[in-house]
Coordinates of C-alpha atoms in Angstrom, one line a residue:
Chain A
M9 CA 0.0 0.0 0.0
S10 CA 1.5 3.3 -1.0
S11 CA 1.7 5.9 1.6
N12 CA 0.5 8.8 -0.4
K13 CA -0.1 11.9 1.5
I14 CA -3.3 13.9 1.1
L15 CA -3.6 17.5 1.9
L16 CA -6.8 18.8 3.5
T17 CA -7.7 22.4 4.2
S18 CA -10.3 23.4 6.7
S19 CA -12.8 26.2 6.3
D20 CA -10.7 28.6 8.3
G21 CA -7.5 27.9 6.3
E22 CA -5.7 25.3 8.4
S23 CA -3.9 22.6 6.5
F24 CA -3.6 19.0 7.4
E25 CA -1.4 16.4 5.7
I26 CA -2.5 12.9 6.3
D27 CA -2.0 9.4 4.9
E28 CA -4.2 8.3 2.1
A29 CA -5.4 5.4 4.2
V30 CA -6.7 7.7 6.9
A31 CA -8.3 10.1 4.3
R32 CA -10.2 7.2 2.8
K33 CA -12.2 6.9 6.1
F34 CA -14.0 10.1 5.0
L35 CA -16.1 8.8 2.1
I36 CA -16.7 12.4 0.8
I37 CA -12.9 12.6 0.3
V38 CA -12.8 9.4 -1.6
H39 CA -15.1 10.9 -4.2
M40 CA -13.2 14.1 -4.3
M41 CA -9.9 12.3 -4.7
E42 CA -11.3 10.7 -7.8
D43 CA -12.0 14.0 -9.4
N44 CA -8.9 15.8 -8.0
C45 CA -5.6 16.3 -9.7
A46 CA -2.7 14.7 -7.8
G47 CA -1.1 17.0 -5.2
E48 CA -3.8 19.6 -4.8
A49 CA -5.2 20.3 -1.4
I50 CA -8.8 19.2 -0.8
P51 CA -10.9 22.0 0.7
L52 CA -13.4 21.1 3.4
E53 CA -15.7 24.1 3.5
N54 CA -17.9 22.9 6.3
V55 CA -15.3 21.9 8.9
T56 CA -13.2 24.2 11.0
G57 CA -9.6 23.4 11.8
D58 CA -10.1 22.6 15.5
I59 CA -12.8 20.0 14.7
L60 CA -11.0 18.6 11.8
S61 CA -7.9 18.0 13.9
K62 CA -10.0 16.0 16.4
I63 CA -11.6 14.0 13.6
I64 CA -8.2 13.2 12.1
E65 CA -6.9 12.1 15.5
Y66 CA -9.8 9.6 15.8
A67 CA -9.5 8.4 12.2
K68 CA -5.8 7.7 12.7
M69 CA -6.5 5.4 15.6
H70 CA -9.1 3.6 13.6
V71 CA -7.3 3.2 10.4
N72 CA -6.9 -0.5 10.9
E73 CA -10.3 -1.3 12.2
P74 CA -10.4 -4.7 13.7
S75 CA -13.2 -6.8 12.2
E76 CA -16.0 -8.5 14.2
E77 CA -14.3 -11.9 14.2
D78 CA -10.9 -10.5 15.2
E79 CA -9.6 -12.6 18.1
D80 CA -7.4 -9.8 19.5
E81 CA -9.4 -9.0 22.6
E82 CA -6.6 -7.0 24.1
A83 CA -6.4 -4.7 21.1
K84 CA -10.1 -4.2 21.1
K85 CA -10.1 -3.3 24.7
N86 CA -7.3 -0.8 24.3
L87 CA -9.1 0.8 21.4
D88 CA -12.3 1.1 23.4
S89 CA -10.5 2.6 26.2
W90 CA -8.8 5.1 24.0
D91 CA -12.2 6.0 22.4
A92 CA -13.7 6.6 25.9
K93 CA -10.9 8.9 26.9
F94 CA -11.1 10.7 23.6
M95 CA -14.8 11.5 24.2
E96 CA -14.5 12.3 27.9
K97 CA -12.3 15.2 27.2
L98 CA -14.8 16.8 24.8
D99 CA -17.6 19.1 25.8
L100 CA -21.1 18.7 24.4
E101 CA -20.7 21.6 22.0
T102 CA -17.6 20.0 20.5
I103 CA -19.3 16.7 20.2
F104 CA -22.2 18.3 18.4
K105 CA -19.8 19.9 16.0
I106 CA -18.1 16.6 15.5
I107 CA -21.4 15.0 14.6
L108 CA -22.1 17.7 12.0
A109 CA -18.6 17.3 10.6
A110 CA -18.6 13.5 10.6
N111 CA -21.9 13.6 8.8
Y112 CA -20.6 16.0 6.2
L113 CA -17.4 14.0 5.7
N114 CA -19.4 10.8 5.6
F115 CA -17.3 9.2 8.4
E116 CA -19.7 6.5 9.6
G117 CA -17.6 5.2 12.4
L118 CA -17.2 8.5 14.3
L119 CA -20.8 9.6 13.5
G120 CA -22.1 6.4 15.2
F121 CA -19.7 6.7 18.2
A122 CA -20.5 10.4 18.8
S123 CA -24.2 9.8 18.4
Q124 CA -24.0 7.0 20.9
T125 CA -22.2 9.3 23.3
V126 CA -24.9 11.9 23.1
A127 CA -27.6 9.2 23.5
D128 CA -26.0 8.0 26.7
Y129 CA -25.7 11.5 27.9
I130 CA -29.4 12.4 27.4
K131 CA -31.0 9.1 28.3
D132 CA -31.5 10.0 31.9
K133 CA -32.2 13.7 31.5
T134 CA -35.5 15.3 32.1
P135 CA -37.6 16.6 29.2
E136 CA -36.7 20.2 30.2
E137 CA -33.0 19.5 30.1
V138 CA -33.3 17.7 26.8
R139 CA -35.3 20.6 25.2
E140 CA -32.6 23.0 26.2
I141 CA -29.9 20.8 24.7
F142 CA -31.6 20.4 21.4
N143 CA -33.3 23.8 21.4
I144 CA -36.8 22.2 21.1
E145 CA -40.0 24.0 22.0
N146 CA -42.5 22.2 24.1
D147 CA -45.6 22.0 21.9
F148 CA -47.7 20.0 24.3
T149 CA -50.6 21.5 26.2
P150 CA -50.5 20.8 29.9
E151 CA -53.3 18.2 29.4
E152 CA -51.4 16.4 26.7
E153 CA -48.3 16.3 28.8
E154 CA -50.2 14.8 31.7
E155 CA -51.6 12.2 29.4
I156 CA -48.2 11.1 28.2
R157 CA -47.0 11.0 31.8
K158 CA -49.9 8.7 32.6
E159 CA -49.2 6.5 29.7
N160 CA -45.7 6.0 30.8
A161 CA -46.5 5.6 34.5
W162 CA -47.5 2.0 34.3
T163 CA -44.8 0.6 32.0
F164 CA -41.3 -0.2 33.3
N165 CA -40.2 1.8 36.3
E166 CA -36.5 2.3 36.4
Chain B
M16 CA -22.5 27.4 25.8
T17 CA -24.8 27.5 22.9
L18 CA -25.0 24.2 21.2
P19 CA -25.1 24.1 17.4
E20 CA -28.5 23.1 16.1
L21 CA -28.6 19.7 14.6
P22 CA -30.7 18.8 11.6
K23 CA -33.6 16.4 12.1
D24 CA -31.8 13.4 10.6
L25 CA -28.8 13.7 12.9
V26 CA -31.1 14.1 16.0
E27 CA -32.8 10.9 14.9
E28 CA -29.4 9.3 14.5
I29 CA -28.7 10.1 18.1
L30 CA -32.1 9.0 19.3
S31 CA -31.7 5.6 17.6
F32 CA -28.8 4.9 20.0
V33 CA -30.9 5.6 23.2
P34 CA -31.5 2.4 25.0
A35 CA -35.1 1.1 24.6
T36 CA -36.1 1.8 28.2
S37 CA -35.3 5.5 28.1
P38 CA -37.7 6.8 25.6
K39 CA -40.5 6.9 28.2
R40 CA -39.2 10.2 29.4
L41 CA -37.9 11.4 26.1
R42 CA -41.4 11.1 24.5
S43 CA -42.6 14.0 26.6
T44 CA -40.0 16.3 25.1
C45 CA -42.2 17.4 22.2
K46 CA -44.8 16.0 19.8
G47 CA -42.3 15.2 17.1
W48 CA -40.3 13.0 19.4
N49 CA -43.4 11.3 20.8
R50 CA -44.5 10.4 17.3
L51 CA -41.0 9.1 16.5
F52 CA -40.9 6.7 19.4
K53 CA -44.5 5.6 19.2
D54 CA -45.5 5.5 15.6
D55 CA -42.5 5.7 13.3
K56 CA -41.8 2.2 11.9
R57 CA -38.7 3.3 10.0
F58 CA -37.2 4.8 13.1
T59 CA -38.1 1.7 15.1
R60 CA -36.2 -0.5 12.6
K61 CA -33.2 1.8 12.9
H62 CA -33.4 1.8 16.6
T63 CA -33.7 -1.9 16.9
E64 CA -30.5 -2.2 14.9
K65 CA -28.5 0.4 16.6
A66 CA -29.4 0.8 20.3
A67 CA -27.6 -1.4 22.7
K68 CA -29.7 -4.5 23.6
Q69 CA -30.7 -4.6 27.2
F70 CA -31.8 -7.8 28.9
Q71 CA -34.6 -7.6 31.3
P72 CA -35.5 -11.0 32.8
L73 CA -39.2 -11.4 33.6
T74 CA -41.0 -13.9 35.5
L75 CA -44.7 -15.0 35.7
T76 CA -45.9 -15.2 39.3
K77 CA -48.7 -17.2 40.8
N78 CA -50.8 -14.1 40.9
Y79 CA -50.8 -14.2 37.1
R80 CA -48.6 -11.1 36.8
I81 CA -45.4 -10.3 34.9
C82 CA -42.6 -9.0 37.1
P83 CA -39.2 -7.8 36.1
I84 CA -36.2 -9.4 37.9
N85 CA -33.1 -7.3 38.6
V86 CA -29.9 -9.1 39.2
N87 CA -27.4 -7.0 41.1
L88 CA -23.9 -8.3 41.1
H89 CA -22.2 -5.3 42.6
G90 CA -21.2 -5.0 46.2
T91 CA -20.4 -7.7 48.6
S92 CA -23.6 -9.6 48.5
P93 CA -25.2 -10.0 45.1
S94 CA -28.9 -10.0 45.1
L95 CA -31.9 -10.7 43.1
E96 CA -34.8 -8.4 43.2
V97 CA -38.2 -9.2 41.9
K98 CA -39.8 -5.9 41.1
N99 CA -43.3 -4.7 41.0
E100 CA -45.5 -6.2 38.4
V101 CA -45.9 -4.5 35.0
S102 CA -49.5 -3.5 34.6
L103 CA -51.6 -5.0 31.8
L104 CA -55.1 -3.7 32.0
D105 CA -58.0 -5.7 30.7
P106 CA -60.1 -3.3 28.6
H107 CA -63.2 -5.6 28.7
S108 CA -63.4 -6.0 32.4
K109 CA -66.2 -4.2 34.2
N110 CA -64.0 -3.3 37.2
S111 CA -62.1 -0.1 37.3
A112 CA -58.3 -0.6 36.7
P113 CA -58.7 -4.4 36.3
Q114 CA -55.6 -6.4 35.6
F115 CA -55.5 -9.2 33.0
N116 CA -54.7 -12.6 34.7
I117 CA -51.9 -14.0 32.6
D118 CA -51.4 -17.7 32.9
R119 CA -49.2 -18.3 29.9
V120 CA -46.8 -16.1 28.1
F121 CA -44.7 -16.4 25.0
H122 CA -41.9 -13.9 24.2
C123 CA -40.8 -12.9 20.7
D124 CA -38.5 -9.9 20.2
G125 CA -39.8 -7.6 22.8
L126 CA -43.5 -8.7 22.4
L127 CA -45.3 -10.9 24.8
L128 CA -48.3 -13.0 23.7
C129 CA -50.4 -13.7 26.8
T130 CA -53.4 -15.8 27.4
S131 CA -55.6 -16.2 30.4
Q132 CA -57.5 -19.3 31.7
K133 CA -61.1 -19.5 30.5
D134 CA -60.7 -16.3 28.5
S135 CA -61.4 -16.5 24.8
R136 CA -58.8 -13.8 23.9
F137 CA -55.1 -13.5 23.5
V138 CA -53.2 -10.3 23.7
V139 CA -49.9 -9.3 22.1
W140 CA -48.3 -6.7 24.4
N141 CA -45.2 -4.6 24.3
P142 CA -44.6 -4.0 28.0
L143 CA -42.2 -1.2 27.2
T144 CA -44.5 1.0 25.1
G145 CA -47.7 -0.3 26.7
V146 CA -49.2 -0.9 23.3
T147 CA -51.6 -3.9 23.2
K148 CA -53.5 -5.8 20.5
W149 CA -56.3 -7.9 21.6
I150 CA -57.6 -10.8 19.5
E151 CA -60.9 -12.3 20.2
L152 CA -61.0 -16.0 19.4
G153 CA -64.8 -16.6 19.5
D154 CA -65.7 -20.1 18.3
R155 CA -62.1 -21.0 17.8
Y156 CA -61.4 -20.9 21.5
N157 CA -61.0 -24.1 23.5
E158 CA -59.5 -24.4 26.9
G159 CA -56.5 -26.4 25.8
M160 CA -55.1 -23.7 23.5
A161 CA -51.6 -22.3 23.4
F162 CA -50.0 -19.8 21.0
I163 CA -46.7 -18.9 19.6
L164 CA -45.7 -15.7 17.9
G165 CA -43.3 -15.2 15.1
Y166 CA -42.5 -13.6 11.7
D167 CA -40.8 -14.4 8.4
N168 CA -37.2 -13.3 9.0
K169 CA -36.5 -13.6 5.3
S170 CA -38.9 -10.8 4.3
C171 CA -38.0 -7.2 4.8
N172 CA -41.4 -6.5 6.4
K173 CA -41.7 -8.0 9.8
S174 CA -45.1 -9.4 9.3
Y175 CA -46.2 -11.0 12.6
K176 CA -48.2 -14.1 12.8
A177 CA -49.5 -16.2 15.7
M178 CA -50.1 -19.9 15.6
S179 CA -52.4 -21.9 17.8
F180 CA -51.9 -25.4 19.3
N181 CA -54.3 -27.4 21.3
Y182 CA -54.5 -30.5 23.3
L183 CA -57.5 -31.7 21.3
D184 CA -55.3 -32.3 18.3
K185 CA -57.5 -30.1 16.1
D186 CA -55.7 -28.4 13.3
S187 CA -53.4 -25.6 14.1
E188 CA -54.3 -22.2 12.7
I189 CA -52.3 -19.2 11.8
Y190 CA -53.4 -15.7 12.5
E191 CA -51.9 -12.9 10.4
F192 CA -51.9 -9.5 12.1
S193 CA -51.5 -7.5 8.9
S194 CA -54.7 -8.9 7.4
D195 CA -56.6 -9.7 10.6
S196 CA -57.3 -13.1 9.2
W197 CA -57.0 -16.8 10.2
R198 CA -55.9 -19.7 8.1
V199 CA -56.0 -23.4 8.9
I200 CA -52.8 -25.2 8.3
D201 CA -54.1 -28.6 7.5
D202 CA -51.2 -30.0 5.5
I203 CA -48.8 -29.2 8.2
I204 CA -46.7 -32.2 9.0
K205 CA -46.1 -32.3 12.6
P206 CA -42.8 -33.8 13.6
P207 CA -42.8 -37.4 14.7
H208 CA -41.6 -36.3 18.1
Y209 CA -42.8 -36.4 21.6
M210 CA -42.7 -32.8 22.6
D211 CA -44.6 -30.4 24.7
Y212 CA -46.0 -27.7 22.5
F213 CA -47.1 -25.8 25.5
R214 CA -44.0 -25.3 27.4
E215 CA -40.3 -24.8 27.0
C216 CA -40.3 -23.2 23.6
F217 CA -38.4 -20.2 22.5
S218 CA -38.3 -17.6 19.8
L219 CA -35.2 -16.8 17.9
K220 CA -35.2 -14.5 14.8
G221 CA -38.9 -15.0 14.3
N222 CA -38.9 -18.8 14.5
T223 CA -40.0 -21.0 17.4
Y224 CA -37.9 -23.8 18.8
W225 CA -38.7 -26.8 21.1
L226 CA -36.9 -29.8 22.3
G227 CA -38.4 -33.2 21.7
I228 CA -37.7 -36.9 21.5
D229 CA -38.1 -38.9 18.3
R230 CA -41.0 -41.2 18.9
R231 CA -39.7 -43.6 16.3
R232 CA -36.6 -44.5 18.3
R233 CA -36.2 -46.5 21.5
P234 CA -33.6 -46.3 24.2
P235 CA -30.6 -46.4 24.2
D236 CA -31.1 -44.8 20.8
L237 CA -33.0 -41.9 22.0
R238 CA -31.8 -38.5 20.9
I239 CA -32.8 -35.1 21.8
T240 CA -34.1 -33.2 18.9
L241 CA -34.3 -29.6 18.2
I242 CA -37.5 -28.8 16.5
K243 CA -38.2 -25.6 14.7
F244 CA -41.3 -24.0 13.3
D245 CA -40.3 -21.6 10.5
F246 CA -42.9 -18.8 10.2
G247 CA -41.7 -18.0 6.7
T248 CA -42.2 -21.4 5.1
E249 CA -44.8 -22.3 7.8
K250 CA -43.2 -25.7 8.1
F251 CA -41.6 -27.7 10.9
G252 CA -38.1 -28.8 10.7
Y253 CA -35.9 -30.8 13.1
V254 CA -32.4 -31.8 13.8
S255 CA -31.1 -34.4 16.2
L256 CA -28.6 -33.1 18.6
P257 CA -25.4 -35.1 18.7
P258 CA -24.5 -37.2 21.7
P259 CA -23.9 -36.8 24.6
C260 CA -27.5 -35.6 24.4
Q261 CA -28.9 -39.0 25.0
V262 CA -31.7 -39.7 27.4
H263 CA -33.3 -42.8 28.7
G264 CA -36.4 -41.3 29.8
F265 CA -37.9 -38.0 28.9
E266 CA -39.0 -35.2 31.1
A267 CA -39.6 -31.6 30.2
S268 CA -36.2 -30.2 29.2
N269 CA -35.3 -26.6 28.9
L270 CA -34.2 -24.5 26.1
S271 CA -33.2 -20.9 26.2
V272 CA -32.0 -18.2 24.0
V273 CA -28.6 -16.6 24.5
G274 CA -28.6 -13.0 23.5
D275 CA -30.4 -13.0 20.2
K276 CA -27.9 -14.8 18.1
K277 CA -27.3 -18.1 19.6
L278 CA -29.5 -20.8 21.0
S279 CA -28.4 -22.6 24.1
V280 CA -29.6 -26.0 25.2
L281 CA -29.7 -27.1 28.7
V282 CA -31.2 -30.4 29.3
H283 CA -32.5 -31.0 32.7
P284 CA -35.9 -31.5 34.2
R285 CA -37.5 -28.6 35.8
L286 CA -34.6 -26.2 35.4
S287 CA -35.0 -22.9 33.6
F288 CA -32.2 -20.5 32.9
L289 CA -31.2 -17.5 31.1
L290 CA -28.0 -15.8 30.2
D291 CA -27.5 -12.1 30.2
E292 CA -24.7 -11.5 27.7
E293 CA -24.1 -7.9 28.7
K294 CA -23.8 -8.4 32.5
K295 CA -22.3 -11.8 31.9
V296 CA -24.6 -13.4 34.3
F297 CA -26.0 -16.9 34.1
L298 CA -29.2 -17.4 36.0
C299 CA -30.2 -20.9 36.8
C300 CA -33.4 -21.5 38.5
K301 CA -34.6 -24.9 39.8
S302 CA -37.9 -25.6 41.4
K303 CA -38.6 -27.5 44.5
G304 CA -38.9 -31.2 44.3
W305 CA -35.7 -31.6 42.3
M306 CA -33.8 -32.5 45.4
E307 CA -35.7 -33.9 48.3
E308 CA -34.0 -31.9 50.9
E309 CA -35.0 -28.6 49.3
D310 CA -38.4 -27.2 49.5
E311 CA -37.8 -23.8 48.1
D312 CA -37.3 -22.3 44.7
N313 CA -33.7 -21.3 44.3
V314 CA -31.8 -19.3 41.9
Y315 CA -28.1 -19.8 41.1
I316 CA -26.3 -16.8 39.8
V317 CA -23.0 -17.2 38.2
G318 CA -21.1 -14.1 37.6
E319 CA -18.0 -13.4 35.5
D320 CA -15.8 -14.8 38.1
N321 CA -17.5 -18.1 37.8
K322 CA -18.6 -18.2 41.4
F323 CA -22.0 -19.7 42.3
I324 CA -24.3 -17.7 44.5
L325 CA -27.4 -19.3 45.7
L326 CA -30.4 -17.1 46.4
N327 CA -33.9 -17.8 47.3
F328 CA -36.1 -16.9 44.4
G329 CA -38.9 -15.8 46.6
V330 CA -41.6 -16.0 43.9
E331 CA -44.4 -18.5 44.0
T332 CA -45.5 -19.9 40.7
I333 CA -48.8 -20.9 39.2
G334 CA -49.5 -24.5 40.2
G335 CA -46.2 -24.9 41.9
E336 CA -44.5 -25.5 38.6
S337 CA -40.9 -24.5 37.9
P338 CA -40.4 -20.7 37.7
I339 CA -40.7 -19.3 34.3
I340 CA -37.9 -16.9 33.4
I341 CA -38.5 -15.0 30.3
N342 CA -35.4 -13.7 28.5
Y343 CA -37.1 -10.5 27.5
V344 CA -35.4 -7.8 25.5
P345 CA -37.2 -4.4 25.6
S346 CA -37.9 -3.0 22.2
L347 CA -39.9 -0.3 20.6
V348 CA -41.3 -2.8 18.1
Q349 CA -44.9 -2.4 16.9
I350 CA -47.1 -4.9 15.1
E351 CA -48.4 -3.7 11.8
L352 CA -52.2 -4.1 11.8
A353 CA -54.9 -4.4 9.3
G354 CA -56.3 -1.0 8.3
S355 CA -54.6 2.3 8.2
K356 CA -55.1 3.8 11.7
R357 CA -53.8 2.1 14.7
K358 CA -55.5 2.6 18.0
T359 CA -53.9 2.1 21.3
D360 CA -55.9 -0.1 23.6
Y361 CA -55.6 -0.1 27.3

């Protein structure tokens, strides 16, 4: 496998040089590379430098993604542990930005992981807290809200 | 900290990872989310694929109620807690807030098919969402009936069907939810096995499995056979299990599903068990009478460290039979019904 370098430019002008193997994790780039002349930098209009650097950091760790049947439990555990630490350091705003960027770049692995992280974060929150996070308006009338509360009251209690 | 606004499809992506038991609270966020968790089949499919599977063992008590069992392995003394019953209201009862007395239950992918003694209905119930579908049997009903629930796992539409069995050896019938119709299966070739259609069967990927003994053989040639009913082809199939699964006599054996990928066979009379893949717990439950000196129902819990812990189950069962542990996996699944509008019954 050739170790071609690909040059990426973020929306705010930062440049990143990465291995082709890493760049191929971003499906949008795979398409762009096919149209691109060799050597030219690929502009990523929708991603700022700070977010792009985080995404590249994650992509580099996951370049050799172990398959489901891989027997190397140790390696999987280490990767999971690295992933957890990676997310822990990030605030919710950054994670949201990562989700938007990973979606734009078509980087399935990170999109799933970041979405799972947010899902775990909100699963125990109250409706008010969740509304604030997603900037959602409560369009229930008090009667409707009461009805939903009743509906849920007699299913599983946690 | 103002969070960037996420487009609808990315919010849905996030929500499809929320564990199945959490949506109760999230549903009251706004009407859009409520609709998503309750009515959106496309979302439900996505969610079933993505969200981490939780295992919630259930048991059927002598009071004809379903109760969740929580196994707690943390701390110095692991414990088993049988929680309060999950309510299933009977819409036809004249009392206020009347519960349906469940005497048999069959689990398939997060749905429970329940029947009650001397009641000519069965109900398919998703305990997580509370949605129920009641089917009136009318003339079809006879007291010795039992049902299984399944779907064709080869088709992209999960079209649910129920099948009836009865002691009177009448023909089995299949009920299709999508068309609200019954069909007699008169050319069904029942396997030449001695098996108990009414107990110890399990659903895996839409099909139902039992253990049986081939009637045509005699000891020491007896083999335990795994019998399957395929809801797609609507036929029975069977495979003999290799030795050392030989028996000289036959009593009700037990079969259980491990996670939702593998089927695990434990052959022993009056023993039921389940395995929780996530918590790595093996729950083994034997009823009284197995060993003379014991007169209580006990549960063995084996944690990851392979240590046995013996606990008293503390739940009395219907007719003193062995405790039924249902390897339930909460899910948002809904059954597609005949007609366009779906009503929620309580």
